[in-house]
Short mmCIF file of C-alpha atoms in Angstrom, two decimals:
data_model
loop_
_atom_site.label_atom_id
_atom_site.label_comp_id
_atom_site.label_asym_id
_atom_site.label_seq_id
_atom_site.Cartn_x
_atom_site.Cartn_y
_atom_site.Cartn_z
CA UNK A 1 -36.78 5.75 9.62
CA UNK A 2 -40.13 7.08 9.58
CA UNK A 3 -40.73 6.69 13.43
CA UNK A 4 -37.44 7.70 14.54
CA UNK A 5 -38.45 10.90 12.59
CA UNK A 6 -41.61 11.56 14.14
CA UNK A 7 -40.12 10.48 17.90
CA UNK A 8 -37.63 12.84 17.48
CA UNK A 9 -38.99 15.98 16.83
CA UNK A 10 -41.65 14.77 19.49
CA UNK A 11 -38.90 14.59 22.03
CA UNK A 12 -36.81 17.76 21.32
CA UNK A 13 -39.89 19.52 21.71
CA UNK A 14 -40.27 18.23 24.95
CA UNK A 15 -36.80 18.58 26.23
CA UNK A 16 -36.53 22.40 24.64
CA UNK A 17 -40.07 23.35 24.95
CA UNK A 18 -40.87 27.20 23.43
CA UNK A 19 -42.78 28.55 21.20
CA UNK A 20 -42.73 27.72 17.54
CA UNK A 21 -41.20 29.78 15.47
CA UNK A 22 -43.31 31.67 12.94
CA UNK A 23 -44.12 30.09 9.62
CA UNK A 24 -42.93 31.07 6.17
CA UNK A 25 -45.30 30.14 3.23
CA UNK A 26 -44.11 28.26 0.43
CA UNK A 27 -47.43 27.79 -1.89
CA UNK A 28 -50.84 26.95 -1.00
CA UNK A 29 -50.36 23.81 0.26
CA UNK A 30 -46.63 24.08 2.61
CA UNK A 31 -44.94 26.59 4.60
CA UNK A 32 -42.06 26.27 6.47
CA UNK A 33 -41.35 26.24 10.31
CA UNK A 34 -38.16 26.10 12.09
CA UNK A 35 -36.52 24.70 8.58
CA UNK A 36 -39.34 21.56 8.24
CA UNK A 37 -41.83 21.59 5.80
CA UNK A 38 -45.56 21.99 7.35
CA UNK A 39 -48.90 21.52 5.86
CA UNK A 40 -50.88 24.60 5.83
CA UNK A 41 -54.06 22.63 6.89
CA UNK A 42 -54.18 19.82 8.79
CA UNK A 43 -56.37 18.08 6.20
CA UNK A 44 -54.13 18.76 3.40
CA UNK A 45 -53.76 15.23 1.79
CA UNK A 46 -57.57 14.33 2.68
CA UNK A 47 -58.66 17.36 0.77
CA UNK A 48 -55.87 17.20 -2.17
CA UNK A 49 -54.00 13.83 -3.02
CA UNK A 50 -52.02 15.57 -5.57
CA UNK A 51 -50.05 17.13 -2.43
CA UNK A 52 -48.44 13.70 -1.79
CA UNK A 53 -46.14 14.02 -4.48
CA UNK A 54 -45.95 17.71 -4.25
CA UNK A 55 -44.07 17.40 -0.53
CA UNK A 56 -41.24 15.62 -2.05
CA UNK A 57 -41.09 18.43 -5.00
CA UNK A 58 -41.47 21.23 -2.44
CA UNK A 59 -38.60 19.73 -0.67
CA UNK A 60 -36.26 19.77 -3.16
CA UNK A 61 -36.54 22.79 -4.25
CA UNK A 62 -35.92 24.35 -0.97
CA UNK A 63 -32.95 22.67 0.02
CA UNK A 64 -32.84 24.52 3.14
CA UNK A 65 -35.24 22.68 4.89
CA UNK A 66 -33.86 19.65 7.02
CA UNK A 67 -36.95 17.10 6.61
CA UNK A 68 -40.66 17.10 7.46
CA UNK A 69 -42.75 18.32 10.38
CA UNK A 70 -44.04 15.07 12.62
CA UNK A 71 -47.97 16.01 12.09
CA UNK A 72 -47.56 16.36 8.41
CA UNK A 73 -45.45 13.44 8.02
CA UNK A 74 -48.06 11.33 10.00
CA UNK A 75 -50.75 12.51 7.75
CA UNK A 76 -48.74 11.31 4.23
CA UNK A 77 -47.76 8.52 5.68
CA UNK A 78 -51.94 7.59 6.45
CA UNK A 79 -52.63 9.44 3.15
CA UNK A 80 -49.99 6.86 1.06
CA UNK A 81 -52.47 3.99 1.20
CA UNK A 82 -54.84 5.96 -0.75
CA UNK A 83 -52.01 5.61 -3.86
CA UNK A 84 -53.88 3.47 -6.27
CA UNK A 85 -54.73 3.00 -9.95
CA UNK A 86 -56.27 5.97 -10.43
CA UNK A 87 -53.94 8.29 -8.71
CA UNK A 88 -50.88 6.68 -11.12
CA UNK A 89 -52.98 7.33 -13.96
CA UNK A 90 -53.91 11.19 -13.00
CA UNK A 91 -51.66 13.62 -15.45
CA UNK A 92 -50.57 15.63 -12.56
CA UNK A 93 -48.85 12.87 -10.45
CA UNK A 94 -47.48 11.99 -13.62
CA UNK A 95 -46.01 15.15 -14.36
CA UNK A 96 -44.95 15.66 -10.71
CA UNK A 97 -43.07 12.30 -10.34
CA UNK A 98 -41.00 12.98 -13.63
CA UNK A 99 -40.42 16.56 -12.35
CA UNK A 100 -38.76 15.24 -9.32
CA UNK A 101 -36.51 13.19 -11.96
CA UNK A 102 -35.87 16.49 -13.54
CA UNK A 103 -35.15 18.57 -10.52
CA UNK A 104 -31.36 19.82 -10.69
CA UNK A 105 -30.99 19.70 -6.74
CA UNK A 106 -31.92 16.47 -4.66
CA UNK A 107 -32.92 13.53 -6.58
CA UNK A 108 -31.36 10.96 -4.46
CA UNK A 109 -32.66 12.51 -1.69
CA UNK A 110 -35.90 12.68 -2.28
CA UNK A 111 -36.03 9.50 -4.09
CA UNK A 112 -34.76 7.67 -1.19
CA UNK A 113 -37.49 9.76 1.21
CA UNK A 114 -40.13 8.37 -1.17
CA UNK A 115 -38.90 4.94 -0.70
CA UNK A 116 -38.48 5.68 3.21
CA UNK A 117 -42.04 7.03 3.55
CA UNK A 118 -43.53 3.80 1.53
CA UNK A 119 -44.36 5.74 -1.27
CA UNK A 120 -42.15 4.90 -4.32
CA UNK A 121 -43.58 0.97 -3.99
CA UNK A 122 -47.32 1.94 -4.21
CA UNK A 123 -46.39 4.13 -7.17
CA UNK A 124 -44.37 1.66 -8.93
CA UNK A 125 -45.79 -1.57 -7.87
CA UNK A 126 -43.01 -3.50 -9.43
CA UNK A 127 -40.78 -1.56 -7.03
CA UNK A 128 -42.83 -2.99 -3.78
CA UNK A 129 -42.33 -6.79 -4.81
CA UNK A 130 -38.11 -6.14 -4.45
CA UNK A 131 -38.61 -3.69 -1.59
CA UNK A 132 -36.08 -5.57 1.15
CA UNK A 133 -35.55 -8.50 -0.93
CA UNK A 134 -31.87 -10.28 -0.62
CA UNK A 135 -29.96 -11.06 -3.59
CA UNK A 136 -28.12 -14.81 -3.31
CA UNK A 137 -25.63 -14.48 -5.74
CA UNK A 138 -22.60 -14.20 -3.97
CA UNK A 139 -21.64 -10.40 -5.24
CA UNK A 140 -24.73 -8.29 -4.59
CA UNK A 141 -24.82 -7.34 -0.72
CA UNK A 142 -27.62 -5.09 -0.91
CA UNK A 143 -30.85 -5.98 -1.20
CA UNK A 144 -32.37 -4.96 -4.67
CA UNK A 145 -33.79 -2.03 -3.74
CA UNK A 146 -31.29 -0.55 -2.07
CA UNK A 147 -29.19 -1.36 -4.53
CA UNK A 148 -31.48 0.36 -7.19
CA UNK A 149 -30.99 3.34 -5.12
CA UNK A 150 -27.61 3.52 -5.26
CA UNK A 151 -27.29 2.86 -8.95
CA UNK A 152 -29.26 6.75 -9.13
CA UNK A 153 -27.09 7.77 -7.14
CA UNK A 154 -23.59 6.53 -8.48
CA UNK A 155 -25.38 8.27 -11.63
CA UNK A 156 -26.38 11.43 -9.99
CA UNK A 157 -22.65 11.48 -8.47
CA UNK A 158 -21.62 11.72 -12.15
CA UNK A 159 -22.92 15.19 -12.62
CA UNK A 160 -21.72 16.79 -9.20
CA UNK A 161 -18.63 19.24 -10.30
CA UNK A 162 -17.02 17.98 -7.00
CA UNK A 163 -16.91 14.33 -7.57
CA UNK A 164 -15.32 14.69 -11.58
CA UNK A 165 -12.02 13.89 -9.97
CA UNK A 166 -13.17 9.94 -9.27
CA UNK A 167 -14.74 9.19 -12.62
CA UNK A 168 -13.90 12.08 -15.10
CA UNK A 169 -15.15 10.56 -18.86
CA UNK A 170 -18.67 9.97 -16.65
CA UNK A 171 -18.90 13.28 -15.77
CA UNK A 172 -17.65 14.87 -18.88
CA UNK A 173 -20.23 12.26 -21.00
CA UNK A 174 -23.23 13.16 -18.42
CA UNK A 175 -22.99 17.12 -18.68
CA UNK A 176 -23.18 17.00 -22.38
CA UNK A 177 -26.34 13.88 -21.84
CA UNK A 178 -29.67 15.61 -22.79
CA UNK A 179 -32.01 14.05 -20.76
CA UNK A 180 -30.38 12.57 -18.10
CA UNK A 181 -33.84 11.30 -16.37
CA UNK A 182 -33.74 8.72 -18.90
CA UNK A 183 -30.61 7.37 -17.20
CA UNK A 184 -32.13 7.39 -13.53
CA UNK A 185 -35.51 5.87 -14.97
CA UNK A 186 -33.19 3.10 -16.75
CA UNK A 187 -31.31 2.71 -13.05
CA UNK A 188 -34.78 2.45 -11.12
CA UNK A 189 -36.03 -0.49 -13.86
CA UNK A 190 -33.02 -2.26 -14.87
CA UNK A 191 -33.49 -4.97 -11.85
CA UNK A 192 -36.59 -4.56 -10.61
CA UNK A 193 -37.83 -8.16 -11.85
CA UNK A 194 -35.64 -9.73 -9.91
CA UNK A 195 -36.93 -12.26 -7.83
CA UNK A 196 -40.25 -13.27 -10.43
CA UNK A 197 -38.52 -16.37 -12.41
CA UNK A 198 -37.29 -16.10 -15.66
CA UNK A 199 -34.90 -13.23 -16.95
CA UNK A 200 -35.19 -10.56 -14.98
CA UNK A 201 -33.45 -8.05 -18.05
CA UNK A 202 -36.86 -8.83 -19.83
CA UNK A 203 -39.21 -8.92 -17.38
CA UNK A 204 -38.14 -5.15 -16.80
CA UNK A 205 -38.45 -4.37 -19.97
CA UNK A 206 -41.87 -5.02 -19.69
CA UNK A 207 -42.51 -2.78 -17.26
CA UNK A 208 -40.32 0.05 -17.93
CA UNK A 209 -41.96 0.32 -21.51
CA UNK A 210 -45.55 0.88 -19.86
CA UNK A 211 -44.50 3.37 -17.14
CA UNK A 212 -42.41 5.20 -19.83
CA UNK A 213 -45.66 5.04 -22.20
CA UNK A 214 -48.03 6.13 -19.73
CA UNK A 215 -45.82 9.00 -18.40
CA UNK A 216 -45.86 10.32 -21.85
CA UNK A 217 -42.29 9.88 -22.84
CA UNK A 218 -41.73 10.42 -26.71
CA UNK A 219 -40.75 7.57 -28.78
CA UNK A 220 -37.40 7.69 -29.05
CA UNK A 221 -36.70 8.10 -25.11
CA UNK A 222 -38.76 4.92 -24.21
CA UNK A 223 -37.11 2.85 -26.97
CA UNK A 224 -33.52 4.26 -25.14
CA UNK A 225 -34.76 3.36 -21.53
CA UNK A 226 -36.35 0.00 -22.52
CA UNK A 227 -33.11 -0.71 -24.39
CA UNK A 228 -30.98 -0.16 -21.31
CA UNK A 229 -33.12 -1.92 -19.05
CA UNK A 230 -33.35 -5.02 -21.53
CA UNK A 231 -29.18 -4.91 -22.71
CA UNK A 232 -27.62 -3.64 -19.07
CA UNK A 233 -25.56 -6.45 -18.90
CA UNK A 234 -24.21 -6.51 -22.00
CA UNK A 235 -21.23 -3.76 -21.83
CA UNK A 236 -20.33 -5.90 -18.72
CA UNK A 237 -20.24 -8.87 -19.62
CA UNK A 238 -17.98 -8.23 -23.35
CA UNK A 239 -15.40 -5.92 -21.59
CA UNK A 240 -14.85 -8.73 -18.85
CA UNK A 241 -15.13 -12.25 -21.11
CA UNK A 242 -14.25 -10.94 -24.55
CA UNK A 243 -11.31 -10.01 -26.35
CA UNK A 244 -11.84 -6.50 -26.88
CA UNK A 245 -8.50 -5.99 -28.82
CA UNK A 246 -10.09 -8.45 -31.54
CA UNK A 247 -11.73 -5.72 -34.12
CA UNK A 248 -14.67 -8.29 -34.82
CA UNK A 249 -15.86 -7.84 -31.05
CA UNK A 250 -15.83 -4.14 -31.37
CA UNK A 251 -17.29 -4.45 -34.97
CA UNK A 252 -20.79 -7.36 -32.91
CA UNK A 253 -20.50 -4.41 -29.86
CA UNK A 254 -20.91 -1.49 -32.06
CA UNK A 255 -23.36 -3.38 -34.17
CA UNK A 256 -25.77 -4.14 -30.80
CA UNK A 257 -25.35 -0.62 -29.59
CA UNK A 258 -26.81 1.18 -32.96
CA UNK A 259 -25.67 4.78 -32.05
CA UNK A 260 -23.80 6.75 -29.74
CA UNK A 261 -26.32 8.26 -27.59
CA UNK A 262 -26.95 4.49 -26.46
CA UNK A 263 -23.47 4.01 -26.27
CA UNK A 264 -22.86 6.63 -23.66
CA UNK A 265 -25.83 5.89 -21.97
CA UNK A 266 -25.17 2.19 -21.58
CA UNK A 267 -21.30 3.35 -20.38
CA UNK A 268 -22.67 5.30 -17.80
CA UNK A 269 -25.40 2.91 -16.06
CA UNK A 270 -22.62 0.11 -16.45
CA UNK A 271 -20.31 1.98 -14.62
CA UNK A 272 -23.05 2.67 -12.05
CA UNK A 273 -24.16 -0.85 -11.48
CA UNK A 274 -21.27 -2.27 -11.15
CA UNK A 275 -20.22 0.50 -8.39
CA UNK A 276 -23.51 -0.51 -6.78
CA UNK A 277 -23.09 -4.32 -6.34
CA UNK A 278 -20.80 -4.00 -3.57
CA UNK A 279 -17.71 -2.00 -2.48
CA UNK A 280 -15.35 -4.69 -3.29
CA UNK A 281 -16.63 -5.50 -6.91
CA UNK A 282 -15.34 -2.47 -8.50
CA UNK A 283 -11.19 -1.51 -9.34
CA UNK A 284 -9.09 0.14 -11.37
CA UNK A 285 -8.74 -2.85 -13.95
CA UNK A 286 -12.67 -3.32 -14.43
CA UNK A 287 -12.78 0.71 -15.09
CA UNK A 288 -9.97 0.19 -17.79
CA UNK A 289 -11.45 -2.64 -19.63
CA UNK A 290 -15.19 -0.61 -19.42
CA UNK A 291 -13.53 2.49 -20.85
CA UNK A 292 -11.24 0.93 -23.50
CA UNK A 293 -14.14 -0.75 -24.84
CA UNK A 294 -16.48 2.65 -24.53
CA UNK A 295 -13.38 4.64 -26.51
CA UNK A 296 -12.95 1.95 -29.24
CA UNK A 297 -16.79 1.89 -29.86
CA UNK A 298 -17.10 5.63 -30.15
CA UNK A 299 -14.58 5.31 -32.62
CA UNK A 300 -15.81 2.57 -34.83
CA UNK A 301 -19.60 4.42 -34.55
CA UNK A 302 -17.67 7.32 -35.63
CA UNK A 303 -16.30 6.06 -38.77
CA UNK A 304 -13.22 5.51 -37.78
CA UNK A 305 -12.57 1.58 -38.86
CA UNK A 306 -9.27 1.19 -39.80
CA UNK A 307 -6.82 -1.94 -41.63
CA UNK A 308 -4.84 -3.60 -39.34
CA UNK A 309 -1.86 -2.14 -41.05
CA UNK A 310 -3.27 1.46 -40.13
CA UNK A 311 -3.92 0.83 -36.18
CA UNK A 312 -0.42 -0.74 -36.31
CA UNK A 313 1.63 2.24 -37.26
CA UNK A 314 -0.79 4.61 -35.07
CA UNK A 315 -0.04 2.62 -32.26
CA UNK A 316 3.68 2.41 -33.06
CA UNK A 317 3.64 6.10 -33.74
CA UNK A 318 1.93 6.92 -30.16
CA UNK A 319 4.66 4.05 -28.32
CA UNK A 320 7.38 5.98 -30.11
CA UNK A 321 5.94 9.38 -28.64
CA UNK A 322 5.74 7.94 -24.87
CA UNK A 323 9.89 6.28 -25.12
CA UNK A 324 10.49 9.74 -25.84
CA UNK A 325 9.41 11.00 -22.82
CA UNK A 326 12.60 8.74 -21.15
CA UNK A 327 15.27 10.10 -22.86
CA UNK A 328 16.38 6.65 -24.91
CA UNK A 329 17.90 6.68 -28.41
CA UNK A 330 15.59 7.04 -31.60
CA UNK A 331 15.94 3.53 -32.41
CA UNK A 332 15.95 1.84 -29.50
CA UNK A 333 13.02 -0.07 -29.84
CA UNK A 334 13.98 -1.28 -32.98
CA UNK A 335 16.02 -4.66 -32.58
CA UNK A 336 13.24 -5.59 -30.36
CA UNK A 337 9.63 -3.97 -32.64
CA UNK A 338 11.50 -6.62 -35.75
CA UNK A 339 10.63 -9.20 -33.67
CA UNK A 340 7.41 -8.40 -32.83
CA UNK A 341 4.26 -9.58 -34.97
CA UNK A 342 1.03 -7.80 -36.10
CA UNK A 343 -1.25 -9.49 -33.52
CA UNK A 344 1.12 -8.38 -30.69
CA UNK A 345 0.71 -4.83 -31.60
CA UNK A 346 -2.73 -5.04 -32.14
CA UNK A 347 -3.41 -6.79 -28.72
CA UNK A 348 -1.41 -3.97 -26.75
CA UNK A 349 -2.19 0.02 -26.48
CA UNK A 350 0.71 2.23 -26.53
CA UNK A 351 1.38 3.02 -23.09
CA UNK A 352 1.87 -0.83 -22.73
CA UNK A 353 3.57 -1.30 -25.48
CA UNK A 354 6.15 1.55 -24.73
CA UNK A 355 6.66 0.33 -21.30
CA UNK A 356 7.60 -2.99 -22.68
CA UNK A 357 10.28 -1.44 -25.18
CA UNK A 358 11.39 0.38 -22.49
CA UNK A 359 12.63 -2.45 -20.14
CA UNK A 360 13.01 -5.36 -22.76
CA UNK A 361 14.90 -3.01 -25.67
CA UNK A 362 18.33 -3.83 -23.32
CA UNK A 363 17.96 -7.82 -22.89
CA UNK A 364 16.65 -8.52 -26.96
CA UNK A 365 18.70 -11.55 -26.73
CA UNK A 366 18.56 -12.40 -22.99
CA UNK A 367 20.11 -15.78 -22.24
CA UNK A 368 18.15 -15.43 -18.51
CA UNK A 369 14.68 -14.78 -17.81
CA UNK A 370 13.63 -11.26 -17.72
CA UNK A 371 10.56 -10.47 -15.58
CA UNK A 372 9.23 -6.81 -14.85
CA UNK A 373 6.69 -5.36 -12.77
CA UNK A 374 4.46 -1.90 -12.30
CA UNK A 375 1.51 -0.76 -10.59
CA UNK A 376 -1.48 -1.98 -13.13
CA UNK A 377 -3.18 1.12 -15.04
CA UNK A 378 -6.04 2.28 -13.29
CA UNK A 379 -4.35 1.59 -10.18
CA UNK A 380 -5.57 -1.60 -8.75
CA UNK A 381 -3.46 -4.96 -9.36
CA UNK A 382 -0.34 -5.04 -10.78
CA UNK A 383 0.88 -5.89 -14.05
CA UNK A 384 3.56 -8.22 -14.37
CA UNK A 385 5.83 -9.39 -18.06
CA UNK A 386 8.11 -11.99 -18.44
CA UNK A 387 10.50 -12.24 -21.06
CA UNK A 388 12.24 -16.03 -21.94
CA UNK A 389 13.27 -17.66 -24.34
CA UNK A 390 10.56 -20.47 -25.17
CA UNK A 391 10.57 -23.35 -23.04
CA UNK A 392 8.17 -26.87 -21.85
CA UNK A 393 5.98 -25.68 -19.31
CA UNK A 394 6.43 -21.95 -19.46
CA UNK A 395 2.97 -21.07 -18.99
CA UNK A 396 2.36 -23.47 -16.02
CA UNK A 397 5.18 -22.56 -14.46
CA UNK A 398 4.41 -18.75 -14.01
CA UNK A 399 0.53 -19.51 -13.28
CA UNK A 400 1.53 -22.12 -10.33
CA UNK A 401 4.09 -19.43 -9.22
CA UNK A 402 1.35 -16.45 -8.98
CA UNK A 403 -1.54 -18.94 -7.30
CA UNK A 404 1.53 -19.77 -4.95
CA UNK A 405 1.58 -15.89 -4.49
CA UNK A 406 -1.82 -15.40 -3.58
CA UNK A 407 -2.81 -13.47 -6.87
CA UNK A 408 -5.71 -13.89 -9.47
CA UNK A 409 -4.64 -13.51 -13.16
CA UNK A 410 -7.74 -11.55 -14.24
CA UNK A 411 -5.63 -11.26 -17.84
CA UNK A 412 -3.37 -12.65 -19.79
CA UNK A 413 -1.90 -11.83 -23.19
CA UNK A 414 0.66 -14.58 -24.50
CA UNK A 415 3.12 -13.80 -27.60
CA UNK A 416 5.95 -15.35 -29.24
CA UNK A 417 8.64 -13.60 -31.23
CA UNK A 418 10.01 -14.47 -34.65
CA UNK A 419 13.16 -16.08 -32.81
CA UNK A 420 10.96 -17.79 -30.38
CA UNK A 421 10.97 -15.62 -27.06
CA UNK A 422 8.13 -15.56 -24.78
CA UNK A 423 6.91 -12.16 -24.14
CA UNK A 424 3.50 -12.73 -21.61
CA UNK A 425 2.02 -9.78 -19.87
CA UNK A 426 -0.65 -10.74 -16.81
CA UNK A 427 -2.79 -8.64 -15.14
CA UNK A 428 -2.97 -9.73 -11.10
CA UNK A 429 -5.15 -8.69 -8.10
CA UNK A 430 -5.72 -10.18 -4.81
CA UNK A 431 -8.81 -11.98 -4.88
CA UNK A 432 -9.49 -11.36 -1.17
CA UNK A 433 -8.80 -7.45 -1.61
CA UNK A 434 -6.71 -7.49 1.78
CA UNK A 435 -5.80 -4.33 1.20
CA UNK A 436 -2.16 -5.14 0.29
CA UNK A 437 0.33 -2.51 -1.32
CA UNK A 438 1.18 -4.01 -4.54
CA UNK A 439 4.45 -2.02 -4.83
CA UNK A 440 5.75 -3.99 -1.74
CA UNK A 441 5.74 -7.15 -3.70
CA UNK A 442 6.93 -5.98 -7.19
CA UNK A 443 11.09 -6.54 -6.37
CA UNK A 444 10.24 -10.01 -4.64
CA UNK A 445 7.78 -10.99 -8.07
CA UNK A 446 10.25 -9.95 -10.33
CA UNK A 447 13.37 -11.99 -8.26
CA UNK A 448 11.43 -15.05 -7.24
CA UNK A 449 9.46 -15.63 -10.80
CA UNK A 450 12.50 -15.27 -12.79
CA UNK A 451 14.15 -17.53 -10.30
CA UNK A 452 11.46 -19.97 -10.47
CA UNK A 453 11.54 -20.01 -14.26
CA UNK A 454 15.32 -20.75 -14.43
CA UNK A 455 14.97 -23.23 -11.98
CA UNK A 456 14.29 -26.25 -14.44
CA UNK A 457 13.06 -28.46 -11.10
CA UNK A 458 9.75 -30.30 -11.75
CA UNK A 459 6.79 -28.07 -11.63
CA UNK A 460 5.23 -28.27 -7.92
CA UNK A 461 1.49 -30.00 -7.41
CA UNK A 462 -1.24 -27.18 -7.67
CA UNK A 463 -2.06 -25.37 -4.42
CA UNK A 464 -5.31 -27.14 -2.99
CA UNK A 465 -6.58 -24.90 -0.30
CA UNK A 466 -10.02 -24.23 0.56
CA UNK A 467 -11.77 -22.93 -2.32
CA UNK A 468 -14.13 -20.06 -1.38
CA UNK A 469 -17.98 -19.66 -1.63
CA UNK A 470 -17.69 -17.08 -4.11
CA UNK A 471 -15.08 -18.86 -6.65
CA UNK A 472 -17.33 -21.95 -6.47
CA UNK A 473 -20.01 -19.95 -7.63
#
């Protein structure tokens, strides 16, 4: 904090007392001493208010310096209350505050510093009203602002060569992003009406339209960070409750987005959000539905709609490609693909619908229940098929057995064959994230489900445990 700051450079001075070291100018207004920034004049922000902003901007771009010295940062933080109307409206603290937006070096940094030193809420006011305020809904544990603040930074993280490892279509999307200011303005407005009544998504609209307007953004970037601020839900909220194998979702999606520039940008803060509600809200299965839906979008803004008849044969063509890769006969797949309908192919991407060639292409006819297991794409949860011939109760049957299991079904795809096989394909996590290895369970899934199918006894009476505070919201 601010006064630990101050008490500590107070202190160390006392306990290693010597002379300072000799200052370095910077500009007219900073030099540096012993690797903190120092005003030149004691006065400096009573004489020159544009300075205030000008520390942070000095700051960045000498990254060697460790922080500020304790007189100067006792003068800006007196010299903050004199942030009002007219110093927001002034062309050069406009111009400075974008800069630091624009800065390739320590954004997050200094953004959080401008928080820290009280002076990103007197030069948003819409930021002071959520400055420390809780969020009650269960999956936030940050309070707003801090979790604006690390929505910039989940987005500055993006564009770090080091990081392209965790998340590499975000980085490779935000190198080739002109602009990417936009993306951290979007990220600083997208929830900062929360807590006012009403919809937050357009009370932030609001406001990011006249900061982007008064800052002198051009016409099209406003319209792109008003649109993200006003739609940042939406990309959430289709890849998680929509079918986005069904072309007519992708068709109402692509429709809403308009263009790919929004598309990528609205990919990007998604991703970021969502990593900044809490550490145990993002996994592997989230990041495959988000990208899925990003890749079919691009396509269909691209041109690229296509018959069902088309996709089906690409997507055949690609499984075919994969089961090549294990060595089985050319036609293996083929006793078990004639049974197979259009919807089933279109519901399924190749890699899923090569794995299930793979392990059914043996039991086509299976007079027992065959039930399979792997490591879910993406790497969190676990995928799990089952393979029967149709039967009362199926579908109960395997749900009461997973709930029995501890596991959430965050999926499920459901198919019948032309001679009346069940082929279902879930998509499982633990809902309490307990850290479990999922490969520990996958032999005693695929033994005790199939047992429980074949079992014929009368379906057991639903688990009734405590319910927690989270699934009752």
């Amino acid at each position: 904090s601010l006064t630990n700051a101050i008490l500590l450079q107070n202190l160390e001075a006392r306990l290693r007392p010597g002379p300072p070291g000799l200052p370095e100018p910077i500009d007219d207004r900073f030099q540096a001493r012993d690797e903190l920034l120092e005003a030149r004049r004691p006065d400096l922000y009573e004489r020159d208010l544009h300075a205030i902003l000008a520390t942070f901007l000095a700051l960045q771009r000498h990254p060697g310096l460790k922080g500020i010295e304790a007189g100067t940062l006792r003068a800006l933080w007196r010299a903050r209350t004199r942030i009002d109307r007219a110093f927001r409206a002034d062309p050069e603290n406009r111009r400075m505050f974008l800069q630091i937006l624009r800065e390739p070096l320590g954004v997050v940094r200094e953004i959080r510093r401008l928080n820290l030193y009280g002076v990103l809420r007197r030069y948003i006011p819409a930021f002071g009203r959520i400055f420390g305020q809780m969020q009650h809904d269960l999956f936030h544990v940050y309070t707003v602002d801090e979790h604006i603040l690390r929505v910039v930074r989940n987005l500055r993280r993006f564009t770090v060569p080091q990081f392209a490892h965790e998340y590499p279509l975000c980085s490779r999307l935000i190198t080739d992003f002109a602009a990417p200011e936009l993306l951290y303005l979007a990220a600083i407005f997208h929830d900062i009406a929360k807590g006012r009544g009403g919809d937050h998504s357009a009370l932030g609209t609001a406001d990011a339209r006249r900061f982007c307007r008064a800052h002198g953004l051009t016409r099209e970037d406003t319209e792109l960070v008003v649109w993200l601020v006003r739609d940042h839900l939406v990309m959430s909220s289709t890849a998680q409750r929509q079918d986005i194998t069904g072309p007519e979702v992708i068709d109402a999606f692509a429709h809403r987005v308009g263009d790919l520039r929004r598309l990528t940008a609205l990919y990007l803060l998604t991703v970021a959000d969502i990593r900044g509600t809490s550490p145990k809200v993002w996994n592997g299965w989230k990041a495959k539905l988000l990208e899925d839906l990003f890749l079919a979008t691009r396509r269909r803004l691209a041109g690229e709609a296509k018959d069902a008849d088309h996709s089906l044969q690409e997507r055949q063509r690609e499984a075919l490609a994969k089961l090549a890769l294990y060595g089985l006969a050319a036609d293996a797949q083929a006793a078990l693909w004639r049974q197979l309908d259009t919807p089933y192919f279109l519901r399924h991407d190749a890699q899923e619908i090569a794995w299930h060639a793979r392990v059914l292409h043996p039991h086509v006819d299976a007079a027992q229940a065959v039930v399979r297991t792997r490591p879910a794409p993406g790497g969190s949860g676990l995928q799990v098929l089952v393979y029967v011939r149709e039967r009362p109760e199926l579908f109960a049957r395997i749900c009461g057995f997973l709930q029995r299991t501890g596991f959430s079904i965050v999926d499920a795809r459901v198919n019948t064959t032309r001679h009346q096989y069940a082929l279902d394909s879930f998509t499982v996590l633990d809902p309490e994230d307990s850290g479990r290895e999922y490969r520990d369970v996958m032999s005693y899934v695929e033994h005790e489900l199939a047992a429980a199918i074949e079992s014929g006894a009368a379906l057991p009476a639903p688990v009734r445990g405590r319910v927690s505070r989270q699934l009752r919201h």
